[in-house]
CSV table of C-alpha atoms and ligand atoms in Angstrom, one decimal:
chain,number,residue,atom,x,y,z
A,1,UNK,CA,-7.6,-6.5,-11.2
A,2,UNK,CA,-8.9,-6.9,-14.8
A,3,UNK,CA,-10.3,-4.6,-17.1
A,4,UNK,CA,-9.5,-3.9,-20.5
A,5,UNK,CA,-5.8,-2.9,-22.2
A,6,UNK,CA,-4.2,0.4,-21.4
A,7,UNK,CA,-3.9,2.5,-24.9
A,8,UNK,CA,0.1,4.2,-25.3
A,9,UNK,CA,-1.1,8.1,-24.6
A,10,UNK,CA,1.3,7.8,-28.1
A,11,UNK,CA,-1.3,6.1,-30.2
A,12,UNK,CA,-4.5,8.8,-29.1
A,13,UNK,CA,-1.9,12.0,-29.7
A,14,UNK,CA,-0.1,10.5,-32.8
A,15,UNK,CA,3.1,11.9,-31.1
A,16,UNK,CA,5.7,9.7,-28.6
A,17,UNK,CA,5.3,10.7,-25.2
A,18,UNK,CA,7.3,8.6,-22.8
A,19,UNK,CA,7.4,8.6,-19.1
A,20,UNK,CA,9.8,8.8,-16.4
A,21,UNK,CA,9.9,5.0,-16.2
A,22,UNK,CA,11.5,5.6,-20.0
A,23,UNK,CA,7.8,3.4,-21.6
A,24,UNK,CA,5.6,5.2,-23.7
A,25,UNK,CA,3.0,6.5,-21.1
A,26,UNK,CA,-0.1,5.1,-21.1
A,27,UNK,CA,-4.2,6.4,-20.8
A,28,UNK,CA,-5.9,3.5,-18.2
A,29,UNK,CA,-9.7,3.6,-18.6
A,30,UNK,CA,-12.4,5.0,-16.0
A,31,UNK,CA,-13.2,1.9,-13.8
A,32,UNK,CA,-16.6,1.1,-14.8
A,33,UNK,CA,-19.2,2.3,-11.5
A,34,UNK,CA,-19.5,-1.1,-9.1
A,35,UNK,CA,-23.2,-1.9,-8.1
A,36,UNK,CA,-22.5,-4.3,-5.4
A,37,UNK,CA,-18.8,-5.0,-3.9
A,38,UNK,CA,-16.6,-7.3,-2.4
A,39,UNK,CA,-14.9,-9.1,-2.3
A,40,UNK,CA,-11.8,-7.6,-1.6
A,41,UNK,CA,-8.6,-7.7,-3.1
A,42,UNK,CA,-6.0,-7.8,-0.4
A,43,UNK,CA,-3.0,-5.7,-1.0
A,44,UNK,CA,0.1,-5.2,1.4
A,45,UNK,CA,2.1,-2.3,1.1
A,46,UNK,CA,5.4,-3.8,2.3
A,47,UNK,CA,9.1,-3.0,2.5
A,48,UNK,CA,11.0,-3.6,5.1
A,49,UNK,CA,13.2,-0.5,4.6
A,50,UNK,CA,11.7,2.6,6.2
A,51,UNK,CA,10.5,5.5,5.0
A,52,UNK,CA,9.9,4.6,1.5
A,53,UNK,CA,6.4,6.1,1.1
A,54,UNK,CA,4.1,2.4,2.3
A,55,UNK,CA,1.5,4.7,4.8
A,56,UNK,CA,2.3,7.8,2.2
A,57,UNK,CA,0.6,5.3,-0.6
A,58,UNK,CA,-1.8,3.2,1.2
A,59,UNK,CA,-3.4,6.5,2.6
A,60,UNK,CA,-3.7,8.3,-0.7
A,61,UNK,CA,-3.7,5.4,-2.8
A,62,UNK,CA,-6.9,4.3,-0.9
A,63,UNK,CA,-8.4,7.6,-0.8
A,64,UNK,CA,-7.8,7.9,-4.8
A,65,UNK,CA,-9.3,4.1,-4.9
A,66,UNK,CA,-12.3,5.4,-3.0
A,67,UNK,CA,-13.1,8.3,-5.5
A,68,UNK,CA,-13.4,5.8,-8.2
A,69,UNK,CA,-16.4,4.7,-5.7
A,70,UNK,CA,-14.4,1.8,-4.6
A,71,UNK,CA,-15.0,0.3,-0.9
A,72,UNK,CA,-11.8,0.8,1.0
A,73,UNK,CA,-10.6,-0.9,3.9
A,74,UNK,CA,-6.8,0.4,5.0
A,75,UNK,CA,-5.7,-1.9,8.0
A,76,UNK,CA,-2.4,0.2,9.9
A,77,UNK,CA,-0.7,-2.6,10.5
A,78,UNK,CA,2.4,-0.9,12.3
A,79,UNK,CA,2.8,-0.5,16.2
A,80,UNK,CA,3.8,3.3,15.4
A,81,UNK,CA,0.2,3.9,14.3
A,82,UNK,CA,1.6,6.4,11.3
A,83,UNK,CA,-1.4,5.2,9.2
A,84,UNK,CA,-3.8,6.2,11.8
A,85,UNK,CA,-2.0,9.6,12.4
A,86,UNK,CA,-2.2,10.6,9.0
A,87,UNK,CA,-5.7,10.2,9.3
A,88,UNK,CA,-6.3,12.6,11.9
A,89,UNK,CA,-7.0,9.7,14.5
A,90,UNK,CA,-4.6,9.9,18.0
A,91,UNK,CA,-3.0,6.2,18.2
A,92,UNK,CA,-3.0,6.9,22.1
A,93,UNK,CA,-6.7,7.9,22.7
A,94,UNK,CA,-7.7,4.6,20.9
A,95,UNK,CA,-9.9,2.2,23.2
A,96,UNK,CA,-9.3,-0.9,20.8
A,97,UNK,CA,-6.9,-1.4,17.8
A,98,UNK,CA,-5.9,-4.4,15.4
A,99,UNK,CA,-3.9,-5.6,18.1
A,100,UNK,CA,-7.1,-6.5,20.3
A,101,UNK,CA,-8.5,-7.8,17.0
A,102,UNK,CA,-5.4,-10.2,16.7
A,103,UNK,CA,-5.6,-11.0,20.5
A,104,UNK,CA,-9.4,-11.8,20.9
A,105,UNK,CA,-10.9,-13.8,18.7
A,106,UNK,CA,-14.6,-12.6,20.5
A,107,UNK,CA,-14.4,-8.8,18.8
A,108,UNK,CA,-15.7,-8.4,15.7
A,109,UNK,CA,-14.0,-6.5,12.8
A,110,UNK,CA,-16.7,-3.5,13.1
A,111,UNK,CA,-15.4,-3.1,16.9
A,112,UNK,CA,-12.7,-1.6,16.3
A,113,UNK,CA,-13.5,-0.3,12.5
A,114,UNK,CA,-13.0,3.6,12.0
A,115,UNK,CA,-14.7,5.9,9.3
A,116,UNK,CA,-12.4,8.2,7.6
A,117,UNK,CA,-13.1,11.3,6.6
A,118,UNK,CA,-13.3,10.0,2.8
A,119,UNK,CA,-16.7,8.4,1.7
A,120,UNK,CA,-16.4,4.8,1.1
A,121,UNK,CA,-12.8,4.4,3.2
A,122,UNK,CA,-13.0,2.5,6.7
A,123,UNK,CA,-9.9,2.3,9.0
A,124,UNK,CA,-8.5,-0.4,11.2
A,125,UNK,CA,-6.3,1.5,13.5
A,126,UNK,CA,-3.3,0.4,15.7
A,127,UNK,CA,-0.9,2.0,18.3
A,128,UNK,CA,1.9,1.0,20.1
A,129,UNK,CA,0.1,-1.9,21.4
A,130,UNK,CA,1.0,-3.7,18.0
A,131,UNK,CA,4.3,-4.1,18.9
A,132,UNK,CA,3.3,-6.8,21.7
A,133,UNK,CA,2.1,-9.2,19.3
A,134,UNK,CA,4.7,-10.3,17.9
A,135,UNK,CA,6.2,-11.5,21.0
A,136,UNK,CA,2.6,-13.0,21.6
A,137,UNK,CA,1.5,-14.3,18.5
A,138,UNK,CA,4.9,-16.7,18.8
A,139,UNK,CA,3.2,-19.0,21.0
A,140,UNK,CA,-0.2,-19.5,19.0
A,141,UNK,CA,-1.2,-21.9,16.6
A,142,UNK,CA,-1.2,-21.1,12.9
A,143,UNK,CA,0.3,-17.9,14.3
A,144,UNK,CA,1.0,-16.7,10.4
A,145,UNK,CA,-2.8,-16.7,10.2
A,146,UNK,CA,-4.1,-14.4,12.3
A,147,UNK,CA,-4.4,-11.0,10.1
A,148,UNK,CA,-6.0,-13.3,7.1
A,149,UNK,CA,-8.4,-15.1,10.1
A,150,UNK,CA,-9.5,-11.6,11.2
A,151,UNK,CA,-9.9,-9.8,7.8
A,152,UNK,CA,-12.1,-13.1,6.4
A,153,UNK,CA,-15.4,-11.6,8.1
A,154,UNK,CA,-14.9,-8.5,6.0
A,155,UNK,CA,-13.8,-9.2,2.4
A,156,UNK,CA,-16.8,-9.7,1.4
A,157,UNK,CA,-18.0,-5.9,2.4
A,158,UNK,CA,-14.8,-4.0,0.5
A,159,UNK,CA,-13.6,-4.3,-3.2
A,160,UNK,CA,-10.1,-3.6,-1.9
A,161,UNK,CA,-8.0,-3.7,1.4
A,162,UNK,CA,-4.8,-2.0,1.6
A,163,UNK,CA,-2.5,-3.1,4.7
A,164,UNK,CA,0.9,-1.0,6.0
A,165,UNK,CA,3.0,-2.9,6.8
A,166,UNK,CA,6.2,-1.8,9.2
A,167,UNK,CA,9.2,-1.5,8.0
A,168,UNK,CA,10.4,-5.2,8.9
A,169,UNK,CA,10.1,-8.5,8.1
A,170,UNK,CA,9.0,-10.1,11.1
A,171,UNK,CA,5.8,-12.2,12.4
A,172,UNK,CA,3.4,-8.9,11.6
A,173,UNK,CA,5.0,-8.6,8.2
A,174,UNK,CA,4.6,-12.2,7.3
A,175,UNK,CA,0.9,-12.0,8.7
A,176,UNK,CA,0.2,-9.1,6.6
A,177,UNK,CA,1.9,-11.2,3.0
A,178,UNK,CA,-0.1,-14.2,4.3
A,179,UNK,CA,-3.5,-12.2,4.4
A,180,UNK,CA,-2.7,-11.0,1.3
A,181,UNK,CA,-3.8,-11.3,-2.8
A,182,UNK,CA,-0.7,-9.1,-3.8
A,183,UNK,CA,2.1,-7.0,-2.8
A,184,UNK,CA,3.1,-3.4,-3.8
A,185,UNK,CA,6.4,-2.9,-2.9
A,186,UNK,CA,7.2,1.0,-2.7
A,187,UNK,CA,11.0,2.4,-3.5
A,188,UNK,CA,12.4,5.2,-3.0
A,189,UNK,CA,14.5,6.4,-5.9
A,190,UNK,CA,17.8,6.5,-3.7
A,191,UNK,CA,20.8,5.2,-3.8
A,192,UNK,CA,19.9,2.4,-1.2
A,193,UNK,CA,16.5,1.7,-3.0
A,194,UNK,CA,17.4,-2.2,-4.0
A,195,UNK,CA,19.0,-2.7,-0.9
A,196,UNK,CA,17.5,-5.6,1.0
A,197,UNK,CA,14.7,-5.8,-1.7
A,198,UNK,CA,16.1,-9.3,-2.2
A,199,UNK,CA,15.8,-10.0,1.0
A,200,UNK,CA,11.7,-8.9,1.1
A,201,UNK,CA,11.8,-11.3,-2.8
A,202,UNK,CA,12.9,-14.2,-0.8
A,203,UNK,CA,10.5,-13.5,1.8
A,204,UNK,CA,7.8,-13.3,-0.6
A,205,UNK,CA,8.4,-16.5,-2.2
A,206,UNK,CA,8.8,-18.5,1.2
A,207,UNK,CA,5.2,-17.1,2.1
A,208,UNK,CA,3.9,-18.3,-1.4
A,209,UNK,CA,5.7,-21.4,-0.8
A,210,UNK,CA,4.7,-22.7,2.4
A,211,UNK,CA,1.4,-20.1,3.6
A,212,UNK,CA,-0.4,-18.3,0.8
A,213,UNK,CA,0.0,-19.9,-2.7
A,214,UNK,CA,-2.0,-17.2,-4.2
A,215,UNK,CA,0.8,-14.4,-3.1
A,216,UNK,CA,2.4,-12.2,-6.1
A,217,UNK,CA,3.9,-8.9,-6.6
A,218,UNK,CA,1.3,-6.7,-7.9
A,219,UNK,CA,3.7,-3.8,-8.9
A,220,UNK,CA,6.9,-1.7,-7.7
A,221,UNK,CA,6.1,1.6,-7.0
A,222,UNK,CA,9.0,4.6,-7.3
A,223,UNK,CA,8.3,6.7,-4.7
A,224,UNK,CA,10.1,10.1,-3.9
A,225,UNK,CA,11.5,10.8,-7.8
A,226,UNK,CA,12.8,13.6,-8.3
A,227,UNK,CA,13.2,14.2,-12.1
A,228,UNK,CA,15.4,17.0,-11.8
A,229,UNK,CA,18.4,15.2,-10.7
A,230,UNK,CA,20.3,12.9,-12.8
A,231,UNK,CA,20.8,10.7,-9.8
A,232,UNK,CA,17.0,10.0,-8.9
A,233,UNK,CA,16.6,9.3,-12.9
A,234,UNK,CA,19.6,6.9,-12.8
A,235,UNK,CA,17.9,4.8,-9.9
A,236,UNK,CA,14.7,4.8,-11.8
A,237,UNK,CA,16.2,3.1,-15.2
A,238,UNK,CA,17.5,0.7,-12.4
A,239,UNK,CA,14.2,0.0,-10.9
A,240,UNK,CA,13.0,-0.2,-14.5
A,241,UNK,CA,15.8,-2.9,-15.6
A,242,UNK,CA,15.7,-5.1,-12.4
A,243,UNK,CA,11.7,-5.1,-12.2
A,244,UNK,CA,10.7,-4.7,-15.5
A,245,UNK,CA,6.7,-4.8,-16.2
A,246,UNK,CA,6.5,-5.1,-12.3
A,247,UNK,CA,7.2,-1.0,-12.2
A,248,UNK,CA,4.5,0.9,-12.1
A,249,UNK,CA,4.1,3.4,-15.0
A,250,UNK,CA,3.1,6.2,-12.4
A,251,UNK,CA,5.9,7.7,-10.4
A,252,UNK,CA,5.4,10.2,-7.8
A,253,UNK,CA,7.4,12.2,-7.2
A,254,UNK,CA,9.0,14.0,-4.2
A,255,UNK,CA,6.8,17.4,-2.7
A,256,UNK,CA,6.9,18.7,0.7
A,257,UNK,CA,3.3,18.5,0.3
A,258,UNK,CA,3.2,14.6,1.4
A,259,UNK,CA,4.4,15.5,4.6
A,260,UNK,CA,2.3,18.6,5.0
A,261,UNK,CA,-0.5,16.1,4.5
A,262,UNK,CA,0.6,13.9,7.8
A,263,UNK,CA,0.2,17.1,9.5
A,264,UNK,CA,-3.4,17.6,8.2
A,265,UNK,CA,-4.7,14.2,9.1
A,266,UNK,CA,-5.8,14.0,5.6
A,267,UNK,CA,-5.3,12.4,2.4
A,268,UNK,CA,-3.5,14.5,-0.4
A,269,UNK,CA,-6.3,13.9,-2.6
A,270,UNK,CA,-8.4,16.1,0.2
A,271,UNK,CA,-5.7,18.3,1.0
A,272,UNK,CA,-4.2,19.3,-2.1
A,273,UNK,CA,-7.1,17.8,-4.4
A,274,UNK,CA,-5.5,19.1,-7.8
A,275,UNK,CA,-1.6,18.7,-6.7
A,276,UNK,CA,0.2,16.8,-9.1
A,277,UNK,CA,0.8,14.7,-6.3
A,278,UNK,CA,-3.0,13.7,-5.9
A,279,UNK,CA,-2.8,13.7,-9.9
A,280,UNK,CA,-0.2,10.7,-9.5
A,281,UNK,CA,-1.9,9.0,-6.8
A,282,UNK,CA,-5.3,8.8,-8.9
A,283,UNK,CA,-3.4,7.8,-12.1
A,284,UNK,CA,-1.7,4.9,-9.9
A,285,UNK,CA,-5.2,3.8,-9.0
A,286,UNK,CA,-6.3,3.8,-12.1
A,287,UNK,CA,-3.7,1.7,-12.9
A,288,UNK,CA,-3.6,-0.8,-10.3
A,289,UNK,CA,-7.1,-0.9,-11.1
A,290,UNK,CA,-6.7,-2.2,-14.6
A,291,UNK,CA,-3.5,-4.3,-13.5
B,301,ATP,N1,6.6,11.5,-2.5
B,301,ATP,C1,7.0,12.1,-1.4
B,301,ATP,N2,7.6,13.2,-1.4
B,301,ATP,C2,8.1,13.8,-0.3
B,301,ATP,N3,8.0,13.2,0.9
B,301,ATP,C3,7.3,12.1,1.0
B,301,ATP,C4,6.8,11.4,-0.1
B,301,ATP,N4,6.2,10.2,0.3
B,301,ATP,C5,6.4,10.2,1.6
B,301,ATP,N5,7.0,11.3,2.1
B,301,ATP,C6,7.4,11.6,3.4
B,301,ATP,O1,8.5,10.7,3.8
B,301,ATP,C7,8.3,10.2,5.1
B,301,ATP,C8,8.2,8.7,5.0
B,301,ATP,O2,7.1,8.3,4.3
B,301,ATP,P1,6.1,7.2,4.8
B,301,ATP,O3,5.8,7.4,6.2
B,301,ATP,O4,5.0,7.1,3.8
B,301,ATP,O5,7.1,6.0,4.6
B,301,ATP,P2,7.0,4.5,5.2
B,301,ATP,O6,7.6,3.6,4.2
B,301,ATP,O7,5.6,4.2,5.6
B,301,ATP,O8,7.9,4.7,6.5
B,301,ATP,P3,8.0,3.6,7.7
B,301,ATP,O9,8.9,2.6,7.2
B,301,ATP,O10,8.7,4.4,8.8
B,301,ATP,O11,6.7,3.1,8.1
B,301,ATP,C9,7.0,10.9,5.6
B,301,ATP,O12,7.4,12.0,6.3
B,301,ATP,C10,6.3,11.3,4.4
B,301,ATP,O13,5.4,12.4,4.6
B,302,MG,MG1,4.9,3.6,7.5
């Protein structure tokens, strides 16, 4: 997203300090304060393997985003609403979603919109209702469209929208990679981590071939490290040599207070403010910030 050259934390200390990604870890700047916003970059957070940590990261990267006074739109784009749960909203109770957005092309965006708890972050919510598009959208014209058709009334009020994806590669999926500036693919450093990653690559590339010529993969993000075991530090130098650059330098790293946080409704950064799990998830910001 611009901004100027990370400096190694090496070259400020005088001494080598390398991450867990095995690079020298590096000091991104402050984002300068924004006066006006928009428009957004779009971002999907999209793998189609579950449980990797996409809602975990769109929620608290997007909180984190927001601290740096950035304009947040997180669009749950999942029919089992975990996005919305983890912001204290009940999927259930909800009168319209993203599906009705999708569906009727007379609602506008700030119909269904939801404040968050966290200054500057606004929430499209879902539900199970979701889960009927994709049988719907089949029949409709430029049915790969939809999501970017919907969020094109909006861009111009955020400076970033973050989109959870489910964990499949289906018509929501390809909606969410067609709306879309970037990708972030989160993995989980287990010993399935690159499997099917290929699969979501080729995926990727057929959406930037024939839909959204603008796609790319901002970053791959390791999710659930665990530094202590040689295993979880093996599947990161793995992640490192398969994705190179594309890794993120910031790793977070697994805590039982992530799902403590689904519980609250809240974002870690709320929750646990001075965690080092909130520490990682404002570091990442910073960092997709300056990417
Ligand atoms: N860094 C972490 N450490 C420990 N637990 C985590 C971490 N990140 C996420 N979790 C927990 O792991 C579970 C799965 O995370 P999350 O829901 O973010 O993954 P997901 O990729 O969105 O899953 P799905 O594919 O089902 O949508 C949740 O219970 C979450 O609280
Ligand atoms: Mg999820």
């Amino acid at each position: 997203m611009g901004g100027p050259e990370p400096l190694p934390v090496a070259s400020l200390t005088g001494g080598e300090v390398l991450g867990p990604t095995g690079r020298p870890t590096r000091v991104h700047p402050t984002p300068a304060p924004l006066y006006q916003h928009g428009p957004a970059r779009i971002v999907a957070l999209c793998n189609q393997k579950g449980g990797v940590g996409k809602t975990t990261t769109t929620i608290n990267l997007g909180a984190a985003l927001a601290e740096h006074g950035r304009r947040v739109l997180l669009v749950d784009f999942d029919p089992q609403g975990a996005l919305s749960v983890g912001l204290g909203v009940q999927p259930g109770q909800l009168d319209r979603t993203v599906y009705d957005l999708l569906m009727d092309a007379s609602l506008a965006v700030d119909d269904v919109l939801l404040k968050t708890a966290v200054a500057g972050m606004d929430l499209l919510p879902s539900n199970i209702d979701l889960s009927a598009a994709e049988v719907q959208l089949v029949n409709e014209v430029a049915r790969e469209q939809t999501l970017a058709r919907t969020l094109q009334s909006v861009v111009a009020d955020y400076d970033v929208v973050l989109i959870d994806c489910q964990p499949s590669l289906g018509l929501l999926t390809v909606n969410a990679l067609t709306a879309a500036d970037g990708v972030i693919i989160p993995l989980e450093c287990e010993y399935f981590a690159l499997r099917g990653v290929a699969l979501l690559m080729q995926t990727i590339d057929k959406v930037r071939e024939r839909l959204n010529p603008q796609l790319h993969v901002d970053g791959v993000l390791a999710t659930m490290y665990d530094g202590r075991t040689l295993h979880s530090r093996e599947v990161l130098a793995r992640v490192v040599e398969v994705f190179g650059d594309a890794v993120y330098d910031t790793v977070i790293s697994r805590t039982v207070r992530f799902p403590e946080t689904t519980v609250a409704g809240k974002p870690i950064t709320d929750y646990a403010p001075s965690s080092p799990g909130a520490t990682a998830y404002r570091t990442l910001a910073l960092e997709v910030l300056a990417r």
